[in-house]
Amino acid sequence: MLIERGVSPQQPSPENNRKKRLQLTEEQLRQRYGCTSEELDHIQGNRIMEDRASPVGLYRTQRNRSLWLKRGWAFTLPTWWALWKAHWPNRNRGNLVMVPLNTAQPIGPGNAQIITRSEVMKQWHARK
């Protein structure tokens, strides 16, 4: 039935993912992510842009949440990835979190760390 409606059961090729990404102009990529298409390809790899578990997906989620909470956001995708890439292979969904060092400043390079949720709770209880 899906094939009759033009839906392919096969995964899109990495080249199709890259073509979809390249629908954004270089200027749009710089405005949205602070990077070039080559930097985006290096960070994102063959993952689709809509994949929330991908680097770009998590970047967007964290940026949108920070802005929604009116905390400010000073990362570009490359500076965010520089912080996350060492932790990326070992992260379990929901186990690692990025937190500001100084909550009075926008979260960004020099004002963020990645720690476990249990470390966040220890810090919170120590302040009480």
PDB file of N, CA and C in Angstrom, residues 50-126:
ATOM      1  N   GLU A  50      16.185  16.299  10.516  1.00  0.00           N
ATOM      2  CA  GLU A  50      15.034  16.209  11.409  1.00  0.00           C
ATOM      3  C   GLU A  50      15.239  15.221  12.541  1.00  0.00           C
ATOM      4  N   ASP A  51      16.327  14.462  12.532  1.00  0.00           N
ATOM      5  CA  ASP A  51      16.597  13.470  13.566  1.00  0.00           C
ATOM      6  C   ASP A  51      16.932  14.183  14.873  1.00  0.00           C
ATOM      7  N   ARG A  52      16.031  14.095  15.847  1.00  0.00           N
ATOM      8  CA  ARG A  52      16.233  14.795  17.117  1.00  0.00           C
ATOM      9  C   ARG A  52      17.409  14.248  17.917  1.00  0.00           C
ATOM     10  N   ALA A  53      17.827  13.009  17.632  1.00  0.00           N
ATOM     11  CA  ALA A  53      18.950  12.411  18.347  1.00  0.00           C
ATOM     12  C   ALA A  53      20.286  12.718  17.677  1.00  0.00           C
ATOM     13  N   SER A  54      20.255  13.461  16.583  1.00  0.00           N
ATOM     14  CA  SER A  54      21.485  13.822  15.880  1.00  0.00           C
ATOM     15  C   SER A  54      22.077  15.080  16.505  1.00  0.00           C
ATOM     16  N   PRO A  55      23.325  15.407  16.175  1.00  0.00           N
ATOM     17  CA  PRO A  55      23.896  16.646  16.716  1.00  0.00           C
ATOM     18  C   PRO A  55      23.054  17.886  16.416  1.00  0.00           C
ATOM     19  N   VAL A  56      22.615  18.056  15.186  1.00  0.00           N
ATOM     20  CA  VAL A  56      21.807  19.240  14.848  1.00  0.00           C
ATOM     21  C   VAL A  56      20.475  19.205  15.585  1.00  0.00           C
ATOM     22  N   GLY A  57      19.882  18.043  15.709  1.00  0.00           N
ATOM     23  CA  GLY A  57      18.611  17.926  16.425  1.00  0.00           C
ATOM     24  C   GLY A  57      18.739  18.330  17.887  1.00  0.00           C
ATOM     25  N   LEU A  58      19.788  17.850  18.556  1.00  0.00           N
ATOM     26  CA  LEU A  58      19.981  18.212  19.958  1.00  0.00           C
ATOM     27  C   LEU A  58      20.360  19.679  20.102  1.00  0.00           C
ATOM     28  N   TYR A  59      21.171  20.184  19.185  1.00  0.00           N
ATOM     29  CA  TYR A  59      21.523  21.613  19.195  1.00  0.00           C
ATOM     30  C   TYR A  59      20.256  22.469  19.135  1.00  0.00           C
ATOM     31  N   ARG A  60      19.373  22.145  18.188  1.00  0.00           N
ATOM     32  CA  ARG A  60      18.137  22.928  18.044  1.00  0.00           C
ATOM     33  C   ARG A  60      17.260  22.821  19.285  1.00  0.00           C
ATOM     34  N   THR A  61      17.155  21.606  19.833  1.00  0.00           N
ATOM     35  CA  THR A  61      16.345  21.399  21.036  1.00  0.00           C
ATOM     36  C   THR A  61      16.873  22.230  22.195  1.00  0.00           C
ATOM     37  N   GLN A  62      18.189  22.174  22.405  1.00  0.00           N
ATOM     38  CA  GLN A  62      18.764  22.922  23.520  1.00  0.00           C
ATOM     39  C   GLN A  62      18.678  24.430  23.297  1.00  0.00           C
ATOM     40  N   ARG A  63      18.929  24.872  22.072  1.00  0.00           N
ATOM     41  CA  ARG A  63      18.835  26.303  21.766  1.00  0.00           C
ATOM     42  C   ARG A  63      17.406  26.802  21.978  1.00  0.00           C
ATOM     43  N   ASN A  64      16.432  26.089  21.435  1.00  0.00           N
ATOM     44  CA  ASN A  64      15.035  26.521  21.550  1.00  0.00           C
ATOM     45  C   ASN A  64      14.579  26.543  22.999  1.00  0.00           C
ATOM     46  N   ARG A  65      14.984  25.542  23.768  1.00  0.00           N
ATOM     47  CA  ARG A  65      14.607  25.502  25.183  1.00  0.00           C
ATOM     48  C   ARG A  65      15.237  26.676  25.941  1.00  0.00           C
ATOM     49  N   SER A  66      16.495  26.930  25.683  1.00  0.00           N
ATOM     50  CA  SER A  66      17.183  28.037  26.357  1.00  0.00           C
ATOM     51  C   SER A  66      16.536  29.375  26.017  1.00  0.00           C
ATOM     52  N   LEU A  67      16.191  29.569  24.764  1.00  0.00           N
ATOM     53  CA  LEU A  67      15.549  30.818  24.351  1.00  0.00           C
ATOM     54  C   LEU A  67      14.133  30.925  24.911  1.00  0.00           C
ATOM     55  N   TRP A  68      13.419  29.805  24.942  1.00  0.00           N
ATOM     56  CA  TRP A  68      12.059  29.791  25.489  1.00  0.00           C
ATOM     57  C   TRP A  68      12.070  30.151  26.973  1.00  0.00           C
ATOM     58  N   LEU A  69      13.099  29.673  27.689  1.00  0.00           N
ATOM     59  CA  LEU A  69      13.234  29.983  29.108  1.00  0.00           C
ATOM     60  C   LEU A  69      13.848  31.367  29.351  1.00  0.00           C
ATOM     61  N   LYS A  70      14.156  32.059  28.248  1.00  0.00           N
ATOM     62  CA  LYS A  70      14.745  33.406  28.292  1.00  0.00           C
ATOM     63  C   LYS A  70      16.083  33.434  29.021  1.00  0.00           C
ATOM     64  N   ARG A  71      16.876  32.380  28.817  1.00  0.00           N
ATOM     65  CA  ARG A  71      18.202  32.291  29.424  1.00  0.00           C
ATOM     66  C   ARG A  71      19.296  32.840  28.514  1.00  0.00           C
ATOM     67  N   GLY A  72      18.994  32.978  27.240  1.00  0.00           N
ATOM     68  CA  GLY A  72      19.997  33.419  26.282  1.00  0.00           C
ATOM     69  C   GLY A  72      20.781  32.243  25.722  1.00  0.00           C
ATOM     70  N   TRP A  73      21.345  32.452  24.549  1.00  0.00           N
ATOM     71  CA  TRP A  73      22.072  31.397  23.839  1.00  0.00           C
ATOM     72  C   TRP A  73      23.216  32.043  23.078  1.00  0.00           C
ATOM     73  N   ALA A  74      24.445  31.634  23.360  1.00  0.00           N
ATOM     74  CA  ALA A  74      25.612  32.236  22.715  1.00  0.00           C
ATOM     75  C   ALA A  74      26.409  31.231  21.884  1.00  0.00           C
ATOM     76  N   PHE A  75      25.893  30.026  21.704  1.00  0.00           N
ATOM     77  CA  PHE A  75      26.569  29.005  20.911  1.00  0.00           C
ATOM     78  C   PHE A  75      26.246  29.138  19.432  1.00  0.00           C
ATOM     79  N   THR A  76      27.185  28.757  18.594  1.00  0.00           N
ATOM     80  CA  THR A  76      26.918  28.397  17.199  1.00  0.00           C
ATOM     81  C   THR A  76      27.009  26.882  17.169  1.00  0.00           C
ATOM     82  N   LEU A  77      26.581  26.267  16.098  1.00  0.00           N
ATOM     83  CA  LEU A  77      26.687  24.809  16.023  1.00  0.00           C
ATOM     84  C   LEU A  77      28.135  24.338  16.209  1.00  0.00           C
ATOM     85  N   PRO A  78      29.129  24.949  15.550  1.00  0.00           N
ATOM     86  CA  PRO A  78      30.505  24.483  15.764  1.00  0.00           C
ATOM     87  C   PRO A  78      31.001  24.654  17.211  1.00  0.00           C
ATOM     88  N   THR A  79      30.648  25.756  17.884  1.00  0.00           N
ATOM     89  CA  THR A  79      31.121  25.922  19.261  1.00  0.00           C
ATOM     90  C   THR A  79      30.385  24.984  20.210  1.00  0.00           C
ATOM     91  N   TRP A  80      29.114  24.724  19.931  1.00  0.00           N
ATOM     92  CA  TRP A  80      28.335  23.762  20.718  1.00  0.00           C
ATOM     93  C   TRP A  80      28.925  22.365  20.529  1.00  0.00           C
ATOM     94  N   TRP A  81      29.232  22.014  19.281  1.00  0.00           N
ATOM     95  CA  TRP A  81      29.775  20.692  18.988  1.00  0.00           C
ATOM     96  C   TRP A  81      31.154  20.512  19.627  1.00  0.00           C
ATOM     97  N   ALA A  82      31.954  21.566  19.693  1.00  0.00           N
ATOM     98  CA  ALA A  82      33.268  21.476  20.327  1.00  0.00           C
ATOM     99  C   ALA A  82      33.133  21.037  21.790  1.00  0.00           C
ATOM    100  N   LEU A  83      32.068  21.466  22.452  1.00  0.00           N
ATOM    101  CA  LEU A  83      31.814  21.054  23.827  1.00  0.00           C
ATOM    102  C   LEU A  83      31.278  19.627  23.895  1.00  0.00           C
ATOM    103  N   TRP A  84      30.360  19.288  22.987  1.00  0.00           N
ATOM    104  CA  TRP A  84      29.668  17.997  23.051  1.00  0.00           C
ATOM    105  C   TRP A  84      30.424  16.835  22.425  1.00  0.00           C
ATOM    106  N   LYS A  85      31.282  17.048  21.443  1.00  0.00           N
ATOM    107  CA  LYS A  85      31.805  15.926  20.654  1.00  0.00           C
ATOM    108  C   LYS A  85      32.554  14.888  21.474  1.00  0.00           C
ATOM    109  N   ALA A  86      33.269  15.287  22.518  1.00  0.00           N
ATOM    110  CA  ALA A  86      33.974  14.309  23.348  1.00  0.00           C
ATOM    111  C   ALA A  86      32.999  13.428  24.134  1.00  0.00           C
ATOM    112  N   HIS A  87      31.823  13.950  24.436  1.00  0.00           N
ATOM    113  CA  HIS A  87      30.821  13.222  25.215  1.00  0.00           C
ATOM    114  C   HIS A  87      29.842  12.433  24.338  1.00  0.00           C
ATOM    115  N   TRP A  88      29.796  12.758  23.059  1.00  0.00           N
ATOM    116  CA  TRP A  88      28.757  12.228  22.178  1.00  0.00           C
ATOM    117  C   TRP A  88      28.696  10.697  22.145  1.00  0.00           C
ATOM    118  N   PRO A  89      29.825   9.996  21.974  1.00  0.00           N
ATOM    119  CA  PRO A  89      29.733   8.529  21.886  1.00  0.00           C
ATOM    120  C   PRO A  89      29.239   7.876  23.171  1.00  0.00           C
ATOM    121  N   ASN A  90      29.428   8.522  24.300  1.00  0.00           N
ATOM    122  CA  ASN A  90      29.084   7.916  25.589  1.00  0.00           C
ATOM    123  C   ASN A  90      27.770   8.403  26.170  1.00  0.00           C
ATOM    124  N   ARG A  91      27.106   9.284  25.460  1.00  0.00           N
ATOM    125  CA  ARG A  91      25.891   9.830  26.042  1.00  0.00           C
ATOM    126  C   ARG A  91      24.753   8.818  25.934  1.00  0.00           C
ATOM    127  N   ASN A  92      24.006   8.731  26.985  1.00  0.00           N
ATOM    128  CA  ASN A  92      22.758   7.972  26.979  1.00  0.00           C
ATOM    129  C   ASN A  92      21.665   9.008  27.018  1.00  0.00           C
ATOM    130  N   ARG A  93      20.631   8.765  26.282  1.00  0.00           N
ATOM    131  CA  ARG A  93      19.549   9.746  26.233  1.00  0.00           C
ATOM    132  C   ARG A  93      19.074  10.074  27.646  1.00  0.00           C
ATOM    133  N   GLY A  94      19.206  11.333  27.991  1.00  0.00           N
ATOM    134  CA  GLY A  94      18.724  11.782  29.291  1.00  0.00           C
ATOM    135  C   GLY A  94      19.742  11.702  30.409  1.00  0.00           C
ATOM    136  N   ASN A  95      20.913  11.083  30.185  1.00  0.00           N
ATOM    137  CA  ASN A  95      21.882  10.942  31.261  1.00  0.00           C
ATOM    138  C   ASN A  95      22.793  12.159  31.384  1.00  0.00           C
ATOM    139  N   LEU A  96      23.269  12.687  30.276  1.00  0.00           N
ATOM    140  CA  LEU A  96      24.140  13.855  30.294  1.00  0.00           C
ATOM    141  C   LEU A  96      23.337  15.110  29.996  1.00  0.00           C
ATOM    142  N   VAL A  97      23.695  16.189  30.674  1.00  0.00           N
ATOM    143  CA  VAL A  97      23.023  17.458  30.457  1.00  0.00           C
ATOM    144  C   VAL A  97      24.056  18.567  30.351  1.00  0.00           C
ATOM    145  N   MET A  98      23.705  19.605  29.621  1.00  0.00           N
ATOM    146  CA  MET A  98      24.551  20.777  29.516  1.00  0.00           C
ATOM    147  C   MET A  98      23.952  21.839  30.434  1.00  0.00           C
ATOM    148  N   VAL A  99      24.787  22.374  31.311  1.00  0.00           N
ATOM    149  CA  VAL A  99      24.308  23.367  32.269  1.00  0.00           C
ATOM    150  C   VAL A  99      25.218  24.597  32.221  1.00  0.00           C
ATOM    151  N   PRO A 100      24.666  25.773  32.528  1.00  0.00           N
ATOM    152  CA  PRO A 100      25.510  26.971  32.567  1.00  0.00           C
ATOM    153  C   PRO A 100      26.353  26.992  33.838  1.00  0.00           C
ATOM    154  N   LEU A 101      27.531  27.564  33.752  1.00  0.00           N
ATOM    155  CA  LEU A 101      28.363  27.768  34.937  1.00  0.00           C
ATOM    156  C   LEU A 101      27.855  28.968  35.727  1.00  0.00           C
ATOM    157  N   ASN A 102      27.376  29.977  35.004  1.00  0.00           N
ATOM    158  CA  ASN A 102      26.831  31.187  35.610  1.00  0.00           C
ATOM    159  C   ASN A 102      25.438  31.401  35.029  1.00  0.00           C
ATOM    160  N   THR A 103      24.419  31.197  35.833  1.00  0.00           N
ATOM    161  CA  THR A 103      23.036  31.280  35.321  1.00  0.00           C
ATOM    162  C   THR A 103      22.608  32.705  34.996  1.00  0.00           C
ATOM    163  N   ALA A 104      23.392  33.694  35.389  1.00  0.00           N
ATOM    164  CA  ALA A 104      23.055  35.083  35.060  1.00  0.00           C
ATOM    165  C   ALA A 104      23.503  35.457  33.653  1.00  0.00           C
ATOM    166  N   GLN A 105      24.288  34.606  33.013  1.00  0.00           N
ATOM    167  CA  GLN A 105      24.815  34.859  31.668  1.00  0.00           C
ATOM    168  C   GLN A 105      24.186  33.878  30.678  1.00  0.00           C
ATOM    169  N   PRO A 106      24.127  34.250  29.399  1.00  0.00           N
ATOM    170  CA  PRO A 106      23.642  33.299  28.391  1.00  0.00           C
ATOM    171  C   PRO A 106      24.545  32.061  28.354  1.00  0.00           C
ATOM    172  N   ILE A 107      23.960  30.929  28.131  1.00  0.00           N
ATOM    173  CA  ILE A 107      24.759  29.715  28.015  1.00  0.00           C
ATOM    174  C   ILE A 107      25.505  29.756  26.682  1.00  0.00           C
ATOM    175  N   GLY A 108      26.770  29.460  26.729  1.00  0.00           N
ATOM    176  CA  GLY A 108      27.590  29.531  25.532  1.00  0.00           C
ATOM    177  C   GLY A 108      29.009  29.097  25.822  1.00  0.00           C
ATOM    178  N   PRO A 109      29.908  29.291  24.878  1.00  0.00           N
ATOM    179  CA  PRO A 109      31.299  28.904  25.094  1.00  0.00           C
ATOM    180  C   PRO A 109      31.867  29.607  26.330  1.00  0.00           C
ATOM    181  N   GLY A 110      32.505  28.852  27.173  1.00  0.00           N
ATOM    182  CA  GLY A 110      33.060  29.412  28.399  1.00  0.00           C
ATOM    183  C   GLY A 110      32.067  29.520  29.540  1.00  0.00           C
ATOM    184  N   ASN A 111      30.793  29.278  29.263  1.00  0.00           N
ATOM    185  CA  ASN A 111      29.769  29.330  30.311  1.00  0.00           C
ATOM    186  C   ASN A 111      28.864  28.104  30.240  1.00  0.00           C
ATOM    187  N   ALA A 112      29.467  26.953  30.020  1.00  0.00           N
ATOM    188  CA  ALA A 112      28.670  25.725  29.965  1.00  0.00           C
ATOM    189  C   ALA A 112      29.564  24.540  30.309  1.00  0.00           C
ATOM    190  N   GLN A 113      28.936  23.545  30.879  1.00  0.00           N
ATOM    191  CA  GLN A 113      29.624  22.283  31.117  1.00  0.00           C
ATOM    192  C   GLN A 113      28.634  21.148  30.899  1.00  0.00           C
ATOM    193  N   ILE A 114      29.158  19.983  30.597  1.00  0.00           N
ATOM    194  CA  ILE A 114      28.315  18.804  30.425  1.00  0.00           C
ATOM    195  C   ILE A 114      28.600  17.886  31.601  1.00  0.00           C
ATOM    196  N   ILE A 115      27.548  17.586  32.342  1.00  0.00           N
ATOM    197  CA  ILE A 115      27.666  16.725  33.518  1.00  0.00           C
ATOM    198  C   ILE A 115      26.482  15.768  33.543  1.00  0.00           C
ATOM    199  N   THR A 116      26.541  14.809  34.446  1.00  0.00           N
ATOM    200  CA  THR A 116      25.429  13.866  34.572  1.00  0.00           C
ATOM    201  C   THR A 116      24.297  14.494  35.371  1.00  0.00           C
ATOM    202  N   ARG A 117      23.128  13.941  35.216  1.00  0.00           N
ATOM    203  CA  ARG A 117      21.975  14.433  35.981  1.00  0.00           C
ATOM    204  C   ARG A 117      22.216  14.281  37.479  1.00  0.00           C
ATOM    205  N   SER A 118      22.883  13.200  37.879  1.00  0.00           N
ATOM    206  CA  SER A 118      23.139  13.015  39.308  1.00  0.00           C
ATOM    207  C   SER A 118      24.075  14.104  39.835  1.00  0.00           C
ATOM    208  N   GLU A 119      25.037  14.546  39.024  1.00  0.00           N
ATOM    209  CA  GLU A 119      25.909  15.652  39.440  1.00  0.00           C
ATOM    210  C   GLU A 119      25.104  16.945  39.590  1.00  0.00           C
ATOM    211  N   VAL A 120      24.153  17.162  38.703  1.00  0.00           N
ATOM    212  CA  VAL A 120      23.294  18.348  38.811  1.00  0.00           C
ATOM    213  C   VAL A 120      22.543  18.317  40.142  1.00  0.00           C
ATOM    214  N   MET A 121      22.000  17.163  40.480  1.00  0.00           N
ATOM    215  CA  MET A 121      21.242  17.044  41.726  1.00  0.00           C
ATOM    216  C   MET A 121      22.148  17.236  42.940  1.00  0.00           C
ATOM    217  N   LYS A 122      23.374  16.721  42.905  1.00  0.00           N
ATOM    218  CA  LYS A 122      24.321  16.915  44.011  1.00  0.00           C
ATOM    219  C   LYS A 122      24.623  18.402  44.189  1.00  0.00           C
ATOM    220  N   GLN A 123      24.849  19.106  43.085  1.00  0.00           N
ATOM    221  CA  GLN A 123      25.115  20.546  43.149  1.00  0.00           C
ATOM    222  C   GLN A 123      23.906  21.294  43.712  1.00  0.00           C
ATOM    223  N   TRP A 124      22.730  20.906  43.268  1.00  0.00           N
ATOM    224  CA  TRP A 124      21.510  21.570  43.722  1.00  0.00           C
ATOM    225  C   TRP A 124      21.327  21.377  45.223  1.00  0.00           C
ATOM    226  N   HIS A 125      21.528  20.142  45.695  1.00  0.00           N
ATOM    227  CA  HIS A 125      21.364  19.876  47.122  1.00  0.00           C
ATOM    228  C   HIS A 125      22.447  20.565  47.947  1.00  0.00           C
ATOM    229  N   ALA A 126      23.647  20.704  47.407  1.00  0.00           N
ATOM    230  CA  ALA A 126      24.728  21.379  48.126  1.00  0.00           C
ATOM    231  C   ALA A 126      24.432  22.859  48.326  1.00  0.00           C
TER     232      ALA A 126
END
